Amino acid sequence: MAPFVHACPWCYVGKARFEKALAAFPHREGVEVVHRSFELDPGRAKDDVQPVLTMLTAKYGMSEEQARAGEDNLGAQAAAEGLDYRTRGRDHGSSFDMHRLLHLAGERGRREALLDALYRANFAEERSVFADDERLVELAVAAGLDADAAREVLADPTAYADEVRADEREAARLGATGVPFFVLDRAYGVSGAQPAEVFAQALTQAWGERTPLKLIDDGGAEACGPDGCAVPGAENPR
Protein backbone atom coordinates (compact mmCIF):
# COMPACT_ATOMS: atom_id res chain seq x y z
CA MET A 1 0.00 0.00 0.00
CA ALA A 2 1.29 3.48 -0.85
CA PRO A 3 -0.40 6.68 0.35
CA PHE A 4 0.23 9.48 -2.15
CA VAL A 5 -0.63 13.14 -2.68
CA HIS A 6 -0.86 14.64 -6.15
CA ALA A 7 0.35 17.99 -4.78
CA CYS A 8 3.41 16.39 -3.14
CA PRO A 9 6.54 16.59 -5.31
CA TRP A 10 8.32 13.94 -3.25
CA CYS A 11 5.46 11.54 -4.04
CA TYR A 12 6.06 12.21 -7.74
CA VAL A 13 9.76 11.41 -7.35
CA GLY A 14 9.25 8.61 -4.82
CA LYS A 15 6.78 6.77 -7.03
CA ALA A 16 9.32 6.70 -9.86
CA ARG A 17 12.04 5.37 -7.55
CA PHE A 18 9.78 2.71 -6.08
CA GLU A 19 8.69 1.58 -9.55
CA LYS A 20 12.33 1.33 -10.62
CA ALA A 21 13.03 -1.00 -7.72
CA LEU A 22 9.83 -2.95 -8.30
CA ALA A 23 10.58 -3.46 -12.00
CA ALA A 24 13.87 -5.18 -11.10
CA PHE A 25 12.39 -7.21 -8.23
CA PRO A 26 12.58 -10.95 -9.02
CA HIS A 27 9.09 -11.57 -7.61
CA ARG A 28 7.43 -8.61 -9.32
CA GLU A 29 4.47 -10.69 -10.51
CA GLY A 30 3.64 -11.57 -6.93
CA VAL A 31 3.42 -7.97 -5.76
CA GLU A 32 0.17 -6.01 -5.82
CA VAL A 33 0.44 -2.23 -5.46
CA VAL A 34 -2.53 -0.40 -3.94
CA HIS A 35 -2.57 3.42 -3.91
CA ARG A 36 -4.37 5.16 -1.05
CA SER A 37 -5.53 8.74 -0.49
CA PHE A 38 -3.66 11.23 1.72
CA GLU A 39 -4.15 15.02 1.72
CA LEU A 40 -1.52 17.59 2.59
CA ASP A 41 -4.21 20.14 3.44
CA PRO A 42 -7.38 18.28 4.46
CA GLY A 43 -10.29 20.66 4.63
CA ARG A 44 -8.70 23.22 2.32
CA ALA A 45 -11.37 25.04 0.33
CA LYS A 46 -11.64 24.08 -3.31
CA ASP A 47 -11.15 27.66 -4.50
CA ASP A 48 -8.18 28.29 -2.20
CA VAL A 49 -5.43 28.16 -4.81
CA GLN A 50 -2.12 29.98 -4.57
CA PRO A 51 1.34 29.91 -6.20
CA VAL A 52 3.63 27.18 -4.86
CA LEU A 53 6.34 29.66 -3.88
CA THR A 54 3.80 31.74 -1.91
CA MET A 55 2.53 28.62 -0.16
CA LEU A 56 6.06 27.52 0.77
CA THR A 57 7.06 30.86 2.25
CA ALA A 58 3.81 31.16 4.22
CA LYS A 59 3.48 27.57 5.43
CA TYR A 60 7.11 26.77 6.21
CA GLY A 61 8.45 30.20 7.07
CA MET A 62 11.18 30.09 4.46
CA SER A 63 12.39 32.98 2.36
CA GLU A 64 11.47 33.20 -1.32
CA GLU A 65 15.11 32.51 -2.13
CA GLN A 66 15.00 29.31 -0.08
CA ALA A 67 11.72 28.30 -1.72
CA ARG A 68 13.20 28.79 -5.18
CA ALA A 69 16.29 26.80 -4.24
CA GLY A 70 14.11 24.00 -2.95
CA GLU A 71 12.15 23.87 -6.18
CA ASP A 72 15.37 23.83 -8.20
CA ASN A 73 16.61 20.90 -6.11
CA LEU A 74 13.36 19.03 -6.68
CA GLY A 75 13.59 19.71 -10.39
CA ALA A 76 17.08 18.21 -10.49
CA GLN A 77 16.02 15.12 -8.55
CA ALA A 78 12.97 14.64 -10.78
CA ALA A 79 15.13 14.95 -13.89
CA ALA A 80 17.46 12.26 -12.51
CA GLU A 81 14.46 9.92 -12.52
CA GLY A 82 13.48 10.88 -16.07
CA LEU A 83 10.60 13.12 -14.93
CA ASP A 84 9.68 16.55 -16.23
CA TYR A 85 9.28 19.18 -13.51
CA ARG A 86 8.37 22.86 -13.76
CA THR A 87 10.31 24.68 -11.05
CA ARG A 88 8.44 27.96 -11.59
CA GLY A 89 4.83 28.94 -12.18
CA ARG A 90 3.06 26.02 -10.53
CA ASP A 91 0.20 26.48 -8.07
CA HIS A 92 -1.14 24.61 -5.05
CA GLY A 93 -4.64 23.77 -3.84
CA SER A 94 -6.97 21.07 -2.55
CA SER A 95 -6.42 17.55 -3.87
CA PHE A 96 -9.69 16.15 -2.49
CA ASP A 97 -11.52 16.02 -5.84
CA MET A 98 -8.57 14.26 -7.44
CA HIS A 99 -8.63 11.60 -4.75
CA ARG A 100 -12.35 11.12 -5.28
CA LEU A 101 -11.80 10.67 -9.01
CA LEU A 102 -9.07 8.14 -8.30
CA HIS A 103 -11.55 5.99 -6.42
CA LEU A 104 -13.81 6.07 -9.46
CA ALA A 105 -10.80 5.15 -11.60
CA GLY A 106 -9.99 2.30 -9.23
CA GLU A 107 -13.42 0.77 -9.80
CA ARG A 108 -12.83 0.94 -13.56
CA GLY A 109 -9.29 -0.44 -13.46
CA ARG A 110 -7.76 2.91 -14.44
CA ARG A 111 -6.33 4.15 -11.14
CA GLU A 112 -2.67 3.91 -12.17
CA ALA A 113 -3.31 5.68 -15.47
CA LEU A 114 -5.15 8.54 -13.80
CA LEU A 115 -2.57 8.87 -11.03
CA ASP A 116 0.21 9.25 -13.58
CA ALA A 117 -1.85 11.73 -15.60
CA LEU A 118 -2.48 13.87 -12.51
CA TYR A 119 1.20 13.86 -11.59
CA ARG A 120 2.29 14.90 -15.07
CA ALA A 121 -0.34 17.61 -15.26
CA ASN A 122 0.49 19.11 -11.88
CA PHE A 123 4.27 18.97 -12.01
CA ALA A 124 5.15 19.15 -15.69
CA GLU A 125 2.36 20.99 -17.52
CA GLU A 126 1.32 24.64 -17.46
CA ARG A 127 -2.44 24.44 -17.01
CA SER A 128 -3.57 24.20 -13.37
CA VAL A 129 -5.33 21.11 -12.05
CA PHE A 130 -6.86 22.96 -9.10
CA ALA A 131 -10.38 24.43 -8.95
CA ASP A 132 -10.96 23.52 -12.60
CA ASP A 133 -13.38 20.62 -12.99
CA GLU A 134 -13.10 20.49 -16.76
CA ARG A 135 -9.33 20.15 -16.53
CA LEU A 136 -9.83 17.13 -14.27
CA VAL A 137 -12.43 15.71 -16.65
CA GLU A 138 -9.94 16.00 -19.53
CA LEU A 139 -7.33 14.13 -17.53
CA ALA A 140 -9.86 11.48 -16.52
CA VAL A 141 -10.79 10.92 -20.16
CA ALA A 142 -7.12 10.72 -21.14
CA ALA A 143 -6.76 8.01 -18.50
CA GLY A 144 -9.61 6.01 -20.02
CA LEU A 145 -12.60 7.14 -17.96
CA ASP A 146 -15.97 8.30 -19.22
CA ALA A 147 -16.35 12.09 -19.20
CA ASP A 148 -19.92 12.08 -17.90
CA ALA A 149 -19.02 9.70 -15.08
CA ALA A 150 -16.16 11.98 -14.05
CA ARG A 151 -18.42 15.06 -14.16
CA GLU A 152 -21.02 13.31 -12.00
CA VAL A 153 -18.41 12.61 -9.32
CA LEU A 154 -17.10 16.18 -9.36
CA ALA A 155 -20.61 17.62 -9.21
CA ASP A 156 -21.45 15.60 -6.08
CA PRO A 157 -19.10 16.46 -3.19
CA THR A 158 -20.21 13.33 -1.33
CA ALA A 159 -19.24 10.92 -4.12
CA TYR A 160 -16.35 8.74 -2.87
CA ALA A 161 -15.78 11.15 0.01
CA ASP A 162 -16.19 8.35 2.56
CA GLU A 163 -13.66 6.24 0.66
CA VAL A 164 -11.09 9.03 0.74
CA ARG A 165 -11.58 9.58 4.48
CA ALA A 166 -11.35 5.83 5.11
CA ASP A 167 -7.99 5.74 3.33
CA GLU A 168 -6.75 8.62 5.45
CA ARG A 169 -7.83 6.91 8.67
CA GLU A 170 -6.10 3.74 7.55
CA ALA A 171 -2.91 5.70 6.83
CA ALA A 172 -3.03 7.16 10.33
CA ARG A 173 -3.45 3.69 11.86
CA LEU A 174 -0.40 2.50 9.94
CA GLY A 175 1.69 5.42 11.18
CA ALA A 176 1.78 7.60 8.07
CA THR A 177 2.18 11.19 9.22
CA GLY A 178 3.58 12.36 5.88
CA VAL A 179 3.96 11.20 2.31
CA PRO A 180 5.16 9.35 0.38
CA PHE A 181 4.75 6.43 2.73
CA PHE A 182 4.99 2.82 1.60
CA VAL A 183 3.65 -0.14 3.59
CA LEU A 184 4.96 -3.56 2.59
CA ASP A 185 2.90 -6.58 3.57
CA ARG A 186 1.56 -4.55 6.53
CA ALA A 187 4.87 -5.29 8.25
CA TYR A 188 7.34 -2.71 6.94
CA GLY A 189 7.00 1.01 6.44
CA VAL A 190 9.22 3.07 4.17
CA SER A 191 8.90 6.81 4.62
CA GLY A 192 9.96 9.39 2.06
CA ALA A 193 11.29 9.38 -1.51
CA GLN A 194 14.05 6.90 -0.73
CA PRO A 195 16.61 5.81 -3.33
CA ALA A 196 15.59 2.84 -5.46
CA GLU A 197 18.18 0.74 -3.62
CA VAL A 198 16.37 1.24 -0.32
CA PHE A 199 13.06 0.19 -1.85
CA ALA A 200 14.75 -2.87 -3.37
CA GLN A 201 16.13 -3.86 0.03
CA ALA A 202 12.73 -3.38 1.69
CA LEU A 203 10.98 -5.48 -0.96
CA THR A 204 13.52 -8.27 -0.58
CA GLN A 205 13.24 -8.26 3.21
CA ALA A 206 9.44 -8.16 3.24
CA TRP A 207 9.25 -10.98 0.69
CA GLY A 208 11.72 -13.15 2.59
CA GLU A 209 9.92 -12.75 5.89
CA ARG A 210 6.40 -13.46 4.73
CA THR A 211 4.58 -15.83 7.08
CA PRO A 212 3.41 -18.90 5.17
CA LEU A 213 -0.17 -20.04 5.65
CA LYS A 214 -0.52 -22.68 8.36
CA LEU A 215 -3.15 -25.21 7.34
CA ILE A 216 -5.31 -26.81 10.03
CA ASP A 217 -6.96 -29.86 8.43
CA ASP A 218 -7.40 -33.42 9.67
CA GLY A 219 -8.28 -34.57 6.19
CA GLY A 220 -11.84 -35.51 7.04
CA ALA A 221 -13.80 -32.34 6.33
CA GLU A 222 -15.84 -32.02 3.16
CA ALA A 223 -14.91 -29.27 0.73
CA CYS A 224 -15.40 -28.14 -2.84
CA GLY A 225 -12.57 -28.05 -5.34
CA PRO A 226 -11.90 -27.56 -9.06
CA ASP A 227 -13.66 -30.85 -9.84
CA GLY A 228 -16.77 -30.05 -7.85
CA CYS A 229 -18.15 -30.78 -4.38
CA ALA A 230 -18.05 -34.06 -2.50
CA VAL A 231 -21.52 -35.57 -2.02
CA PRO A 232 -22.01 -38.05 0.86
CA GLY A 233 -22.67 -41.54 -0.52
CA ALA A 234 -21.70 -40.65 -4.07
CA GLU A 235 -18.72 -42.13 -5.88
CA ASN A 236 -17.92 -38.94 -7.76
CA PRO A 237 -18.14 -35.28 -6.83
CA ARG A 238 -20.94 -33.29 -8.38
PDB file of C-alpha atoms in Angstrom:
ATOM      1  CA  MET A   1       0.000   0.000   0.000  1.00  0.00           C
ATOM      2  CA  ALA A   2       1.291   3.476  -0.849  1.00  0.00           C
ATOM      3  CA  PRO A   3      -0.402   6.680   0.347  1.00  0.00           C
ATOM      4  CA  PHE A   4       0.229   9.477  -2.154  1.00  0.00           C
ATOM      5  CA  VAL A   5      -0.634  13.142  -2.680  1.00  0.00           C
ATOM      6  CA  HIS A   6      -0.861  14.643  -6.153  1.00  0.00           C
ATOM      7  CA  ALA A   7       0.350  17.990  -4.784  1.00  0.00           C
ATOM      8  CA  CYS A   8       3.412  16.391  -3.136  1.00  0.00           C
ATOM      9  CA  PRO A   9       6.543  16.592  -5.311  1.00  0.00           C
ATOM     10  CA  TRP A  10       8.317  13.938  -3.253  1.00  0.00           C
ATOM     11  CA  CYS A  11       5.460  11.541  -4.037  1.00  0.00           C
ATOM     12  CA  TYR A  12       6.059  12.210  -7.736  1.00  0.00           C
ATOM     13  CA  VAL A  13       9.760  11.408  -7.350  1.00  0.00           C
ATOM     14  CA  GLY A  14       9.248   8.615  -4.817  1.00  0.00           C
ATOM     15  CA  LYS A  15       6.781   6.768  -7.032  1.00  0.00           C
ATOM     16  CA  ALA A  16       9.319   6.704  -9.859  1.00  0.00           C
ATOM     17  CA  ARG A  17      12.039   5.371  -7.553  1.00  0.00           C
ATOM     18  CA  PHE A  18       9.776   2.715  -6.079  1.00  0.00           C
ATOM     19  CA  GLU A  19       8.695   1.583  -9.549  1.00  0.00           C
ATOM     20  CA  LYS A  20      12.331   1.332 -10.624  1.00  0.00           C
ATOM     21  CA  ALA A  21      13.027  -1.001  -7.721  1.00  0.00           C
ATOM     22  CA  LEU A  22       9.833  -2.949  -8.302  1.00  0.00           C
ATOM     23  CA  ALA A  23      10.578  -3.464 -12.004  1.00  0.00           C
ATOM     24  CA  ALA A  24      13.868  -5.178 -11.100  1.00  0.00           C
ATOM     25  CA  PHE A  25      12.385  -7.208  -8.227  1.00  0.00           C
ATOM     26  CA  PRO A  26      12.579 -10.953  -9.019  1.00  0.00           C
ATOM     27  CA  HIS A  27       9.090 -11.565  -7.608  1.00  0.00           C
ATOM     28  CA  ARG A  28       7.427  -8.613  -9.319  1.00  0.00           C
ATOM     29  CA  GLU A  29       4.474 -10.694 -10.514  1.00  0.00           C
ATOM     30  CA  GLY A  30       3.638 -11.572  -6.927  1.00  0.00           C
ATOM     31  CA  VAL A  31       3.421  -7.967  -5.763  1.00  0.00           C
ATOM     32  CA  GLU A  32       0.169  -6.015  -5.823  1.00  0.00           C
ATOM     33  CA  VAL A  33       0.441  -2.229  -5.460  1.00  0.00           C
ATOM     34  CA  VAL A  34      -2.532  -0.396  -3.943  1.00  0.00           C
ATOM     35  CA  HIS A  35      -2.572   3.418  -3.913  1.00  0.00           C
ATOM     36  CA  ARG A  36      -4.368   5.165  -1.048  1.00  0.00           C
ATOM     37  CA  SER A  37      -5.525   8.742  -0.486  1.00  0.00           C
ATOM     38  CA  PHE A  38      -3.658  11.228   1.717  1.00  0.00           C
ATOM     39  CA  GLU A  39      -4.147  15.018   1.724  1.00  0.00           C
ATOM     40  CA  LEU A  40      -1.522  17.588   2.595  1.00  0.00           C
ATOM     41  CA  ASP A  41      -4.207  20.143   3.443  1.00  0.00           C
ATOM     42  CA  PRO A  42      -7.376  18.281   4.461  1.00  0.00           C
ATOM     43  CA  GLY A  43     -10.288  20.662   4.631  1.00  0.00           C
ATOM     44  CA  ARG A  44      -8.697  23.223   2.325  1.00  0.00           C
ATOM     45  CA  ALA A  45     -11.367  25.044   0.325  1.00  0.00           C
ATOM     46  CA  LYS A  46     -11.645  24.083  -3.315  1.00  0.00           C
ATOM     47  CA  ASP A  47     -11.154  27.658  -4.501  1.00  0.00           C
ATOM     48  CA  ASP A  48      -8.184  28.289  -2.199  1.00  0.00           C
ATOM     49  CA  VAL A  49      -5.429  28.164  -4.814  1.00  0.00           C
ATOM     50  CA  GLN A  50      -2.116  29.975  -4.571  1.00  0.00           C
ATOM     51  CA  PRO A  51       1.342  29.913  -6.196  1.00  0.00           C
ATOM     52  CA  VAL A  52       3.626  27.182  -4.858  1.00  0.00           C
ATOM     53  CA  LEU A  53       6.339  29.664  -3.880  1.00  0.00           C
ATOM     54  CA  THR A  54       3.800  31.738  -1.913  1.00  0.00           C
ATOM     55  CA  MET A  55       2.530  28.620  -0.164  1.00  0.00           C
ATOM     56  CA  LEU A  56       6.060  27.518   0.766  1.00  0.00           C
ATOM     57  CA  THR A  57       7.058  30.862   2.249  1.00  0.00           C
ATOM     58  CA  ALA A  58       3.808  31.164   4.218  1.00  0.00           C
ATOM     59  CA  LYS A  59       3.484  27.569   5.434  1.00  0.00           C
ATOM     60  CA  TYR A  60       7.111  26.767   6.213  1.00  0.00           C
ATOM     61  CA  GLY A  61       8.450  30.197   7.067  1.00  0.00           C
ATOM     62  CA  MET A  62      11.185  30.087   4.456  1.00  0.00           C
ATOM     63  CA  SER A  63      12.387  32.983   2.363  1.00  0.00           C
ATOM     64  CA  GLU A  64      11.468  33.196  -1.318  1.00  0.00           C
ATOM     65  CA  GLU A  65      15.109  32.507  -2.133  1.00  0.00           C
ATOM     66  CA  GLN A  66      14.995  29.314  -0.084  1.00  0.00           C
ATOM     67  CA  ALA A  67      11.724  28.298  -1.717  1.00  0.00           C
ATOM     68  CA  ARG A  68      13.195  28.791  -5.182  1.00  0.00           C
ATOM     69  CA  ALA A  69      16.290  26.798  -4.245  1.00  0.00           C
ATOM     70  CA  GLY A  70      14.108  23.997  -2.948  1.00  0.00           C
ATOM     71  CA  GLU A  71      12.146  23.874  -6.181  1.00  0.00           C
ATOM     72  CA  ASP A  72      15.365  23.831  -8.196  1.00  0.00           C
ATOM     73  CA  ASN A  73      16.608  20.901  -6.106  1.00  0.00           C
ATOM     74  CA  LEU A  74      13.360  19.031  -6.679  1.00  0.00           C
ATOM     75  CA  GLY A  75      13.591  19.710 -10.392  1.00  0.00           C
ATOM     76  CA  ALA A  76      17.078  18.209 -10.485  1.00  0.00           C
ATOM     77  CA  GLN A  77      16.016  15.118  -8.549  1.00  0.00           C
ATOM     78  CA  ALA A  78      12.967  14.638 -10.779  1.00  0.00           C
ATOM     79  CA  ALA A  79      15.134  14.954 -13.885  1.00  0.00           C
ATOM     80  CA  ALA A  80      17.464  12.260 -12.513  1.00  0.00           C
ATOM     81  CA  GLU A  81      14.455   9.916 -12.519  1.00  0.00           C
ATOM     82  CA  GLY A  82      13.480  10.877 -16.068  1.00  0.00           C
ATOM     83  CA  LEU A  83      10.600  13.117 -14.934  1.00  0.00           C
ATOM     84  CA  ASP A  84       9.682  16.554 -16.231  1.00  0.00           C
ATOM     85  CA  TYR A  85       9.278  19.181 -13.514  1.00  0.00           C
ATOM     86  CA  ARG A  86       8.369  22.856 -13.765  1.00  0.00           C
ATOM     87  CA  THR A  87      10.308  24.675 -11.055  1.00  0.00           C
ATOM     88  CA  ARG A  88       8.437  27.957 -11.591  1.00  0.00           C
ATOM     89  CA  GLY A  89       4.831  28.940 -12.182  1.00  0.00           C
ATOM     90  CA  ARG A  90       3.061  26.018 -10.531  1.00  0.00           C
ATOM     91  CA  ASP A  91       0.205  26.477  -8.070  1.00  0.00           C
ATOM     92  CA  HIS A  92      -1.143  24.605  -5.048  1.00  0.00           C
ATOM     93  CA  GLY A  93      -4.644  23.768  -3.840  1.00  0.00           C
ATOM     94  CA  SER A  94      -6.974  21.071  -2.551  1.00  0.00           C
ATOM     95  CA  SER A  95      -6.420  17.553  -3.874  1.00  0.00           C
ATOM     96  CA  PHE A  96      -9.690  16.153  -2.487  1.00  0.00           C
ATOM     97  CA  ASP A  97     -11.516  16.018  -5.841  1.00  0.00           C
ATOM     98  CA  MET A  98      -8.565  14.263  -7.436  1.00  0.00           C
ATOM     99  CA  HIS A  99      -8.626  11.599  -4.751  1.00  0.00           C
ATOM    100  CA  ARG A 100     -12.354  11.123  -5.279  1.00  0.00           C
ATOM    101  CA  LEU A 101     -11.804  10.673  -9.006  1.00  0.00           C
ATOM    102  CA  LEU A 102      -9.068   8.142  -8.302  1.00  0.00           C
ATOM    103  CA  HIS A 103     -11.547   5.989  -6.416  1.00  0.00           C
ATOM    104  CA  LEU A 104     -13.808   6.070  -9.461  1.00  0.00           C
ATOM    105  CA  ALA A 105     -10.804   5.152 -11.596  1.00  0.00           C
ATOM    106  CA  GLY A 106      -9.988   2.298  -9.229  1.00  0.00           C
ATOM    107  CA  GLU A 107     -13.416   0.774  -9.798  1.00  0.00           C
ATOM    108  CA  ARG A 108     -12.829   0.942 -13.564  1.00  0.00           C
ATOM    109  CA  GLY A 109      -9.292  -0.445 -13.461  1.00  0.00           C
ATOM    110  CA  ARG A 110      -7.759   2.914 -14.444  1.00  0.00           C
ATOM    111  CA  ARG A 111      -6.332   4.147 -11.144  1.00  0.00           C
ATOM    112  CA  GLU A 112      -2.670   3.912 -12.169  1.00  0.00           C
ATOM    113  CA  ALA A 113      -3.311   5.682 -15.475  1.00  0.00           C
ATOM    114  CA  LEU A 114      -5.154   8.545 -13.796  1.00  0.00           C
ATOM    115  CA  LEU A 115      -2.573   8.866 -11.025  1.00  0.00           C
ATOM    116  CA  ASP A 116       0.205   9.250 -13.585  1.00  0.00           C
ATOM    117  CA  ALA A 117      -1.854  11.729 -15.599  1.00  0.00           C
ATOM    118  CA  LEU A 118      -2.476  13.865 -12.509  1.00  0.00           C
ATOM    119  CA  TYR A 119       1.198  13.855 -11.587  1.00  0.00           C
ATOM    120  CA  ARG A 120       2.288  14.897 -15.073  1.00  0.00           C
ATOM    121  CA  ALA A 121      -0.337  17.607 -15.259  1.00  0.00           C
ATOM    122  CA  ASN A 122       0.489  19.111 -11.879  1.00  0.00           C
ATOM    123  CA  PHE A 123       4.269  18.969 -12.011  1.00  0.00           C
ATOM    124  CA  ALA A 124       5.146  19.147 -15.690  1.00  0.00           C
ATOM    125  CA  GLU A 125       2.364  20.994 -17.524  1.00  0.00           C
ATOM    126  CA  GLU A 126       1.316  24.643 -17.459  1.00  0.00           C
ATOM    127  CA  ARG A 127      -2.442  24.439 -17.008  1.00  0.00           C
ATOM    128  CA  SER A 128      -3.568  24.201 -13.373  1.00  0.00           C
ATOM    129  CA  VAL A 129      -5.331  21.109 -12.055  1.00  0.00           C
ATOM    130  CA  PHE A 130      -6.857  22.959  -9.102  1.00  0.00           C
ATOM    131  CA  ALA A 131     -10.385  24.426  -8.946  1.00  0.00           C
ATOM    132  CA  ASP A 132     -10.964  23.515 -12.596  1.00  0.00           C
ATOM    133  CA  ASP A 133     -13.383  20.619 -12.991  1.00  0.00           C
ATOM    134  CA  GLU A 134     -13.100  20.488 -16.762  1.00  0.00           C
ATOM    135  CA  ARG A 135      -9.333  20.146 -16.530  1.00  0.00           C
ATOM    136  CA  LEU A 136      -9.831  17.132 -14.273  1.00  0.00           C
ATOM    137  CA  VAL A 137     -12.427  15.712 -16.648  1.00  0.00           C
ATOM    138  CA  GLU A 138      -9.937  15.996 -19.533  1.00  0.00           C
ATOM    139  CA  LEU A 139      -7.329  14.129 -17.527  1.00  0.00           C
ATOM    140  CA  ALA A 140      -9.864  11.479 -16.524  1.00  0.00           C
ATOM    141  CA  VAL A 141     -10.795  10.922 -20.160  1.00  0.00           C
ATOM    142  CA  ALA A 142      -7.116  10.723 -21.140  1.00  0.00           C
ATOM    143  CA  ALA A 143      -6.757   8.010 -18.497  1.00  0.00           C
ATOM    144  CA  GLY A 144      -9.609   6.009 -20.024  1.00  0.00           C
ATOM    145  CA  LEU A 145     -12.597   7.141 -17.957  1.00  0.00           C
ATOM    146  CA  ASP A 146     -15.972   8.303 -19.223  1.00  0.00           C
ATOM    147  CA  ALA A 147     -16.347  12.094 -19.200  1.00  0.00           C
ATOM    148  CA  ASP A 148     -19.924  12.077 -17.903  1.00  0.00           C
ATOM    149  CA  ALA A 149     -19.017   9.696 -15.083  1.00  0.00           C
ATOM    150  CA  ALA A 150     -16.156  11.981 -14.050  1.00  0.00           C
ATOM    151  CA  ARG A 151     -18.416  15.060 -14.155  1.00  0.00           C
ATOM    152  CA  GLU A 152     -21.017  13.311 -11.996  1.00  0.00           C
ATOM    153  CA  VAL A 153     -18.410  12.614  -9.323  1.00  0.00           C
ATOM    154  CA  LEU A 154     -17.096  16.181  -9.365  1.00  0.00           C
ATOM    155  CA  ALA A 155     -20.610  17.618  -9.211  1.00  0.00           C
ATOM    156  CA  ASP A 156     -21.451  15.599  -6.081  1.00  0.00           C
ATOM    157  CA  PRO A 157     -19.101  16.460  -3.191  1.00  0.00           C
ATOM    158  CA  THR A 158     -20.209  13.326  -1.325  1.00  0.00           C
ATOM    159  CA  ALA A 159     -19.237  10.922  -4.120  1.00  0.00           C
ATOM    160  CA  TYR A 160     -16.350   8.743  -2.872  1.00  0.00           C
ATOM    161  CA  ALA A 161     -15.781  11.150   0.011  1.00  0.00           C
ATOM    162  CA  ASP A 162     -16.186   8.347   2.560  1.00  0.00           C
ATOM    163  CA  GLU A 163     -13.663   6.235   0.662  1.00  0.00           C
ATOM    164  CA  VAL A 164     -11.092   9.028   0.741  1.00  0.00           C
ATOM    165  CA  ARG A 165     -11.578   9.579   4.475  1.00  0.00           C
ATOM    166  CA  ALA A 166     -11.353   5.831   5.106  1.00  0.00           C
ATOM    167  CA  ASP A 167      -7.985   5.743   3.325  1.00  0.00           C
ATOM    168  CA  GLU A 168      -6.755   8.617   5.451  1.00  0.00           C
ATOM    169  CA  ARG A 169      -7.830   6.909   8.669  1.00  0.00           C
ATOM    170  CA  GLU A 170      -6.098   3.735   7.550  1.00  0.00           C
ATOM    171  CA  ALA A 171      -2.914   5.700   6.826  1.00  0.00           C
ATOM    172  CA  ALA A 172      -3.029   7.164  10.325  1.00  0.00           C
ATOM    173  CA  ARG A 173      -3.448   3.692  11.856  1.00  0.00           C
ATOM    174  CA  LEU A 174      -0.397   2.503   9.937  1.00  0.00           C
ATOM    175  CA  GLY A 175       1.687   5.418  11.183  1.00  0.00           C
ATOM    176  CA  ALA A 176       1.783   7.599   8.075  1.00  0.00           C
ATOM    177  CA  THR A 177       2.180  11.193   9.215  1.00  0.00           C
ATOM    178  CA  GLY A 178       3.579  12.364   5.879  1.00  0.00           C
ATOM    179  CA  VAL A 179       3.962  11.199   2.306  1.00  0.00           C
ATOM    180  CA  PRO A 180       5.160   9.354   0.376  1.00  0.00           C
ATOM    181  CA  PHE A 181       4.750   6.426   2.731  1.00  0.00           C
ATOM    182  CA  PHE A 182       4.991   2.818   1.605  1.00  0.00           C
ATOM    183  CA  VAL A 183       3.648  -0.139   3.592  1.00  0.00           C
ATOM    184  CA  LEU A 184       4.961  -3.558   2.586  1.00  0.00           C
ATOM    185  CA  ASP A 185       2.896  -6.585   3.574  1.00  0.00           C
ATOM    186  CA  ARG A 186       1.563  -4.551   6.529  1.00  0.00           C
ATOM    187  CA  ALA A 187       4.865  -5.290   8.247  1.00  0.00           C
ATOM    188  CA  TYR A 188       7.340  -2.712   6.943  1.00  0.00           C
ATOM    189  CA  GLY A 189       6.995   1.009   6.440  1.00  0.00           C
ATOM    190  CA  VAL A 190       9.223   3.067   4.169  1.00  0.00           C
ATOM    191  CA  SER A 191       8.905   6.809   4.616  1.00  0.00           C
ATOM    192  CA  GLY A 192       9.958   9.394   2.057  1.00  0.00           C
ATOM    193  CA  ALA A 193      11.285   9.379  -1.505  1.00  0.00           C
ATOM    194  CA  GLN A 194      14.046   6.901  -0.725  1.00  0.00           C
ATOM    195  CA  PRO A 195      16.610   5.814  -3.333  1.00  0.00           C
ATOM    196  CA  ALA A 196      15.591   2.835  -5.457  1.00  0.00           C
ATOM    197  CA  GLU A 197      18.185   0.741  -3.620  1.00  0.00           C
ATOM    198  CA  VAL A 198      16.367   1.240  -0.315  1.00  0.00           C
ATOM    199  CA  PHE A 199      13.062   0.185  -1.847  1.00  0.00           C
ATOM    200  CA  ALA A 200      14.749  -2.872  -3.370  1.00  0.00           C
ATOM    201  CA  GLN A 201      16.131  -3.858   0.032  1.00  0.00           C
ATOM    202  CA  ALA A 202      12.733  -3.377   1.693  1.00  0.00           C
ATOM    203  CA  LEU A 203      10.977  -5.475  -0.961  1.00  0.00           C
ATOM    204  CA  THR A 204      13.520  -8.265  -0.580  1.00  0.00           C
ATOM    205  CA  GLN A 205      13.243  -8.263   3.215  1.00  0.00           C
ATOM    206  CA  ALA A 206       9.441  -8.158   3.237  1.00  0.00           C
ATOM    207  CA  TRP A 207       9.245 -10.980   0.693  1.00  0.00           C
ATOM    208  CA  GLY A 208      11.721 -13.147   2.585  1.00  0.00           C
ATOM    209  CA  GLU A 209       9.921 -12.749   5.892  1.00  0.00           C
ATOM    210  CA  ARG A 210       6.402 -13.455   4.732  1.00  0.00           C
ATOM    211  CA  THR A 211       4.581 -15.825   7.084  1.00  0.00           C
ATOM    212  CA  PRO A 212       3.405 -18.896   5.172  1.00  0.00           C
ATOM    213  CA  LEU A 213      -0.170 -20.036   5.647  1.00  0.00           C
ATOM    214  CA  LYS A 214      -0.520 -22.683   8.356  1.00  0.00           C
ATOM    215  CA  LEU A 215      -3.153 -25.211   7.339  1.00  0.00           C
ATOM    216  CA  ILE A 216      -5.313 -26.814  10.032  1.00  0.00           C
ATOM    217  CA  ASP A 217      -6.957 -29.856   8.431  1.00  0.00           C
ATOM    218  CA  ASP A 218      -7.404 -33.419   9.673  1.00  0.00           C
ATOM    219  CA  GLY A 219      -8.279 -34.566   6.186  1.00  0.00           C
ATOM    220  CA  GLY A 220     -11.839 -35.514   7.042  1.00  0.00           C
ATOM    221  CA  ALA A 221     -13.800 -32.344   6.331  1.00  0.00           C
ATOM    222  CA  GLU A 222     -15.840 -32.022   3.161  1.00  0.00           C
ATOM    223  CA  ALA A 223     -14.914 -29.270   0.730  1.00  0.00           C
ATOM    224  CA  CYS A 224     -15.402 -28.141  -2.843  1.00  0.00           C
ATOM    225  CA  GLY A 225     -12.571 -28.049  -5.336  1.00  0.00           C
ATOM    226  CA  PRO A 226     -11.895 -27.556  -9.056  1.00  0.00           C
ATOM    227  CA  ASP A 227     -13.662 -30.846  -9.842  1.00  0.00           C
ATOM    228  CA  GLY A 228     -16.770 -30.052  -7.852  1.00  0.00           C
ATOM    229  CA  CYS A 229     -18.150 -30.776  -4.380  1.00  0.00           C
ATOM    230  CA  ALA A 230     -18.052 -34.062  -2.499  1.00  0.00           C
ATOM    231  CA  VAL A 231     -21.519 -35.575  -2.015  1.00  0.00           C
ATOM    232  CA  PRO A 232     -22.010 -38.053   0.861  1.00  0.00           C
ATOM    233  CA  GLY A 233     -22.673 -41.541  -0.520  1.00  0.00           C
ATOM    234  CA  ALA A 234     -21.698 -40.650  -4.070  1.00  0.00           C
ATOM    235  CA  GLU A 235     -18.721 -42.131  -5.877  1.00  0.00           C
ATOM    236  CA  ASN A 236     -17.924 -38.944  -7.761  1.00  0.00           C
ATOM    237  CA  PRO A 237     -18.139 -35.276  -6.835  1.00  0.00           C
ATOM    238  CA  ARG A 238     -20.940 -33.294  -8.379  1.00  0.00           C
TER     239      ARG A 238
END
